[in-house]
GROMACS .gro file of C-alpha atoms in nm:
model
  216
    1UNK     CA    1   6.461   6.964  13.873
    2UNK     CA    2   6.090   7.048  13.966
    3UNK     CA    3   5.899   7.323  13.834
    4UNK     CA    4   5.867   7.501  14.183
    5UNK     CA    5   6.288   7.464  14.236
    6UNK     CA    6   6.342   7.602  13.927
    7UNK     CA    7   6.110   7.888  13.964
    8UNK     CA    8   6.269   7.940  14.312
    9UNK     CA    9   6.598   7.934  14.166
   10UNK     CA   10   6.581   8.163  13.902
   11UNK     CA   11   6.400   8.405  14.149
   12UNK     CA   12   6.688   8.408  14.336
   13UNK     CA   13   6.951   8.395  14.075
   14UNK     CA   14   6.727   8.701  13.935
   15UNK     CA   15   6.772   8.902  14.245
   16UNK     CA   16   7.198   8.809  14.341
   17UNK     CA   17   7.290   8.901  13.972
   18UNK     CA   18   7.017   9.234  13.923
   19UNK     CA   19   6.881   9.356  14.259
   20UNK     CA   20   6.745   9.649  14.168
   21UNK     CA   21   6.729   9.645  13.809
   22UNK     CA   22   6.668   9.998  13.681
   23UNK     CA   23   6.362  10.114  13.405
   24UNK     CA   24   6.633  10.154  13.100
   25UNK     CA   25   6.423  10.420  12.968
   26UNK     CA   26   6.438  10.773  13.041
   27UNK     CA   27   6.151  10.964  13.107
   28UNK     CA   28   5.956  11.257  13.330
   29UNK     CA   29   5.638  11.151  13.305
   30UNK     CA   30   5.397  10.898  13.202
   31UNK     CA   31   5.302  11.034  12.881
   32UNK     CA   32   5.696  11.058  12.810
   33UNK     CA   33   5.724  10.680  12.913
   34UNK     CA   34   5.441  10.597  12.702
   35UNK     CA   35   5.594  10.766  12.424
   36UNK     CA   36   5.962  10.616  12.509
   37UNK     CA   37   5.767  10.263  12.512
   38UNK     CA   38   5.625  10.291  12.157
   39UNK     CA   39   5.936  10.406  12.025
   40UNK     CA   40   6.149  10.112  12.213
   41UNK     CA   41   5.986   9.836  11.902
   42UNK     CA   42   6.248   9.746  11.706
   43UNK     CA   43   6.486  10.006  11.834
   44UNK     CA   44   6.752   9.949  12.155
   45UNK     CA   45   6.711  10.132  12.441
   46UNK     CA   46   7.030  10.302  12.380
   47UNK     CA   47   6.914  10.457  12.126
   48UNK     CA   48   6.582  10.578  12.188
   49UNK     CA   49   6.719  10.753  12.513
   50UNK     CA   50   6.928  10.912  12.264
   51UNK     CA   51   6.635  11.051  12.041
   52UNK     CA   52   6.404  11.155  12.327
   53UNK     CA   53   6.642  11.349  12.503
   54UNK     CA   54   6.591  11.585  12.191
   55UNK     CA   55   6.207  11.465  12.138
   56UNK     CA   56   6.110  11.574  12.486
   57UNK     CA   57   6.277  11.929  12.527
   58UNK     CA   58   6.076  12.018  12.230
   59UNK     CA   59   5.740  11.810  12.364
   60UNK     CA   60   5.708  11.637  12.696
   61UNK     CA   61   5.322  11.672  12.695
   62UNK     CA   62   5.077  11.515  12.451
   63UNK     CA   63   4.979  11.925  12.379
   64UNK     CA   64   5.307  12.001  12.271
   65UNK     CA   65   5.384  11.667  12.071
   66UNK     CA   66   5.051  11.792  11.866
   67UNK     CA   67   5.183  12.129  11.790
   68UNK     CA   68   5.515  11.998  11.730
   69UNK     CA   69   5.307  11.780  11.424
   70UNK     CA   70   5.406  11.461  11.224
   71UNK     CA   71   5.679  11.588  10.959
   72UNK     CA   72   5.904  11.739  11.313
   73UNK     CA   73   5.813  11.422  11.503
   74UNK     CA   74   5.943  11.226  11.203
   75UNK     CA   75   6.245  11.434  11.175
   76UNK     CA   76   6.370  11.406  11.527
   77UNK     CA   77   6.304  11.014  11.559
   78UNK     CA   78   6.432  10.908  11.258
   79UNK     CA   79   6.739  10.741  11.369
   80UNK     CA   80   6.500  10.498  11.579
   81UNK     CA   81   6.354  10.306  11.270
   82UNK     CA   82   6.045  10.290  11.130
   83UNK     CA   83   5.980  10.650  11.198
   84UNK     CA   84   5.738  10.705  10.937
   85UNK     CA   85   5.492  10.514  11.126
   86UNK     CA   86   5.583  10.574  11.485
   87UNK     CA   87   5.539  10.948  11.415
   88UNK     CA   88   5.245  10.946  11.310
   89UNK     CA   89   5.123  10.687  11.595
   90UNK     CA   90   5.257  10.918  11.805
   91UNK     CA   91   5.093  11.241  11.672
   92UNK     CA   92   4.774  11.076  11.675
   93UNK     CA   93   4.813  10.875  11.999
   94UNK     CA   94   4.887  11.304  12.145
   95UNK     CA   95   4.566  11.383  11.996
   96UNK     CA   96   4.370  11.118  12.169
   97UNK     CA   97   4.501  11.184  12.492
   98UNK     CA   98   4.399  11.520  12.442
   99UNK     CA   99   4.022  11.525  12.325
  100UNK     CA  100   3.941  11.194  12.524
  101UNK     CA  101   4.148  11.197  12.826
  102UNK     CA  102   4.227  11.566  12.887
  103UNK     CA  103   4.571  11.509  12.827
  104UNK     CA  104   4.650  11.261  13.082
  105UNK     CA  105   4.719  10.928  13.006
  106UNK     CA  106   4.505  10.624  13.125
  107UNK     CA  107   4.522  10.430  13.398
  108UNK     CA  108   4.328  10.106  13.210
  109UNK     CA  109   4.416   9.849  12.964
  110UNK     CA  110   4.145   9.905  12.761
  111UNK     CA  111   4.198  10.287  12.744
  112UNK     CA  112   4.589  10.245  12.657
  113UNK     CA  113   4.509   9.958  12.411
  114UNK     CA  114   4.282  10.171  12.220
  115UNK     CA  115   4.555  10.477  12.160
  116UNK     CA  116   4.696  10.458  11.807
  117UNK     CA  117   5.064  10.234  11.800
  118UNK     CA  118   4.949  10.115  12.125
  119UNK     CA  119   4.943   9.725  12.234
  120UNK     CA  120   4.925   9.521  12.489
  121UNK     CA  121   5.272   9.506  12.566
  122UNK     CA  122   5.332   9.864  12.592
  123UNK     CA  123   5.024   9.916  12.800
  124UNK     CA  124   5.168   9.640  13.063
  125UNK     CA  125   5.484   9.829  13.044
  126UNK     CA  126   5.277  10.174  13.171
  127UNK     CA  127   5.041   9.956  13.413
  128UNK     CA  128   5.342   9.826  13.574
  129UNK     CA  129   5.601  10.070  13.625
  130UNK     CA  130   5.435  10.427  13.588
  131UNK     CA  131   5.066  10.323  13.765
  132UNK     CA  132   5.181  10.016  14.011
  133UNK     CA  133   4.898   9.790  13.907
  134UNK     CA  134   4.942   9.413  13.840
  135UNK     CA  135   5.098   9.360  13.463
  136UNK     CA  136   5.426   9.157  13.334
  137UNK     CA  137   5.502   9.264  12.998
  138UNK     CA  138   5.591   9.014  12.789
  139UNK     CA  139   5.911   9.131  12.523
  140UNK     CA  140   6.121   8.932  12.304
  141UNK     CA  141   6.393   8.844  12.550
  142UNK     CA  142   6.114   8.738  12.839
  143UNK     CA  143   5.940   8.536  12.596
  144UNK     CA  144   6.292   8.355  12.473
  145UNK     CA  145   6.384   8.308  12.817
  146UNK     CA  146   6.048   8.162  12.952
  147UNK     CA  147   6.064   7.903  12.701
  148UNK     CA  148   6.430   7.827  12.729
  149UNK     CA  149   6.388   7.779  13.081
  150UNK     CA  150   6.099   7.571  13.009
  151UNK     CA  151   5.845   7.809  13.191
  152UNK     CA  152   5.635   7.824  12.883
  153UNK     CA  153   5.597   7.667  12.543
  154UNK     CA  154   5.685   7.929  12.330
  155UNK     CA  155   5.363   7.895  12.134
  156UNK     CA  156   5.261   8.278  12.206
  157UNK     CA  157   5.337   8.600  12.411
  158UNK     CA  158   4.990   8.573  12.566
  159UNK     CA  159   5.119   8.182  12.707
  160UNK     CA  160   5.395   8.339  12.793
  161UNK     CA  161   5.215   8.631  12.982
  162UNK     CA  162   4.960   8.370  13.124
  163UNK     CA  163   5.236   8.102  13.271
  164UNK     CA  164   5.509   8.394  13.427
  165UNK     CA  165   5.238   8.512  13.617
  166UNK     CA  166   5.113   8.182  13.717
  167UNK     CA  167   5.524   8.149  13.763
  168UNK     CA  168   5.588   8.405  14.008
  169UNK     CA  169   5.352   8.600  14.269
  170UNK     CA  170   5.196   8.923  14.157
  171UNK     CA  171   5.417   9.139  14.400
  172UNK     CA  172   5.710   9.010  14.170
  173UNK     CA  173   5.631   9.121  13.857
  174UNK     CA  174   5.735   9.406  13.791
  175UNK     CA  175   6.137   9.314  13.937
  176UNK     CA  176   6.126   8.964  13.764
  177UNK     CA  177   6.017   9.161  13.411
  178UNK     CA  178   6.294   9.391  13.458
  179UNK     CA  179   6.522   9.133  13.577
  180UNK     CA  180   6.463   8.850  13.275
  181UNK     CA  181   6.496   9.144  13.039
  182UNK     CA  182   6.859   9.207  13.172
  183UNK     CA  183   6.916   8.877  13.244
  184UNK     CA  184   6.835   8.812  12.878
  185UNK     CA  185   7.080   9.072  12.758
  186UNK     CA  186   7.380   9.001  12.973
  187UNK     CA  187   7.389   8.643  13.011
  188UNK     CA  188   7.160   8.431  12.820
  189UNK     CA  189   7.125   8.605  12.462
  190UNK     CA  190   6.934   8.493  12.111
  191UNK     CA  191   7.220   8.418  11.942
  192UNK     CA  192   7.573   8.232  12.070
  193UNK     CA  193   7.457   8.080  12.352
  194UNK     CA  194   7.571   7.789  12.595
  195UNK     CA  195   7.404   7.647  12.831
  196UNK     CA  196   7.741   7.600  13.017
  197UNK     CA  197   7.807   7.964  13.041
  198UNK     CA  198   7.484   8.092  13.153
  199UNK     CA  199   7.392   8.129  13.542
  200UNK     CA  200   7.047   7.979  13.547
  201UNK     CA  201   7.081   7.745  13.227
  202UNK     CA  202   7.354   7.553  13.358
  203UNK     CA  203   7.222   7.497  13.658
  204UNK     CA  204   6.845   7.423  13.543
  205UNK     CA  205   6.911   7.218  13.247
  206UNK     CA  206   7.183   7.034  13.430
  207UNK     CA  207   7.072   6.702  13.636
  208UNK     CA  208   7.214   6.847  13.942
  209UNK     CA  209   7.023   7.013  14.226
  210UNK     CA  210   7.037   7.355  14.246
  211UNK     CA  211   7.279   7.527  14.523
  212UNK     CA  212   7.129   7.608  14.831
  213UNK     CA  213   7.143   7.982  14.931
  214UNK     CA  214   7.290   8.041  15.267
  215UNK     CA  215   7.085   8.183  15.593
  216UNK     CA  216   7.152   8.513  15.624
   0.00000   0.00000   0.00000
């Protein structure tokens, strides 16, 4: 199969089997999502929904997350993993916002890349869905999927980054990261997997041609 009926493929495999595929974090504002993001590493979504439902009644601004300080930050996210040093990446990232961005949270890559805990992945996440502007965050099950489906190497995250958005047209990105993230989950996981049961593996690794979608 060609690169460009592959890509077309999955694009539309992408949008029958997840439409409108949802932001599986909760949140109420960007510094909430921003927060939500950092917390996400290493931790299911499942459960950090769980821990800022409580996190956020006590602080949903980056004022209040500094009053409510590192040991109560700690406390509450605890069950999220490595909590010693999201807390405190969290407290400090609340002070930033605070005495450099008068508690509003920026709309740049190199402003969001230089708060504490975080990277480059987490300020995609924010560009994307909370400010609209062009980003595809790259996370573990996008860059297992890219290379599975031979759409990059697997040599980095930043390939990875660089050939999806080569992949698919900027207007996409944000669906097709939300998309490969629950394709990634549902069908075509790390472990136990079979290129005969997945939608888009079995049909791109296969040497048939891919089924044409009807008119209409």
């Amino acid at each position: 199969m060609k690169r460009t009926e592959k890509i077309k493929f999955i694009g539309e495999k992408l949008d029958e089997l997840f439409p409108n595929p949802p932001i599986p974090l909760n949140y109420t504002n960007p510094f909430t999502m921003l927060v939500a993001v950092v917390l996400s590493a290493q931790c299911t979504d499942i459960r950090v929904n769980q821990v800022t439902a409580v996190l956020f009644k006590h602080a949903d601004t980056p004022q209040k997350m500094v009053k409510l300080g590192v040991e109560r930050i700690a406390e509450i996210i605890k069950p999220c993993g490595f909590f010693n040093t999201k807390s405190v990446n969290i407290f400090k990232l609340s002070q930033a916002l605070v005495e450099k961005f008068k508690g509003e949270v920026p709309h740049s890559f190199e402003e969001l890349e230089s708060l504490p805990g975080v990277g480059h992945k987490t300020a995609s996440v924010i560009m994307s869905h909370i400010f609209k502007l062009p980003a595809f965050p790259v996370d573990t099950h996008i860059h297992r999927l890219a290379e599975r489906w031979g759409l990059s190497d697997g040599s980095s995250v930043e390939k990875t980054e660089e050939d999806l958005k080569k992949a698919f047209p900027e207007s996409e990105w944000e669906k097709r990261h939300l998309q490969i993230i629950y394709f990634g989950r549902t069908y075509c996981k790390a472990r136990g997997h079979k290129d005969e049961d997945c939608p888009i593996c079995s049909v791109i690794k296969s040497k048939k041609r891919p089924p044409q979608q009807s008119a209409g």
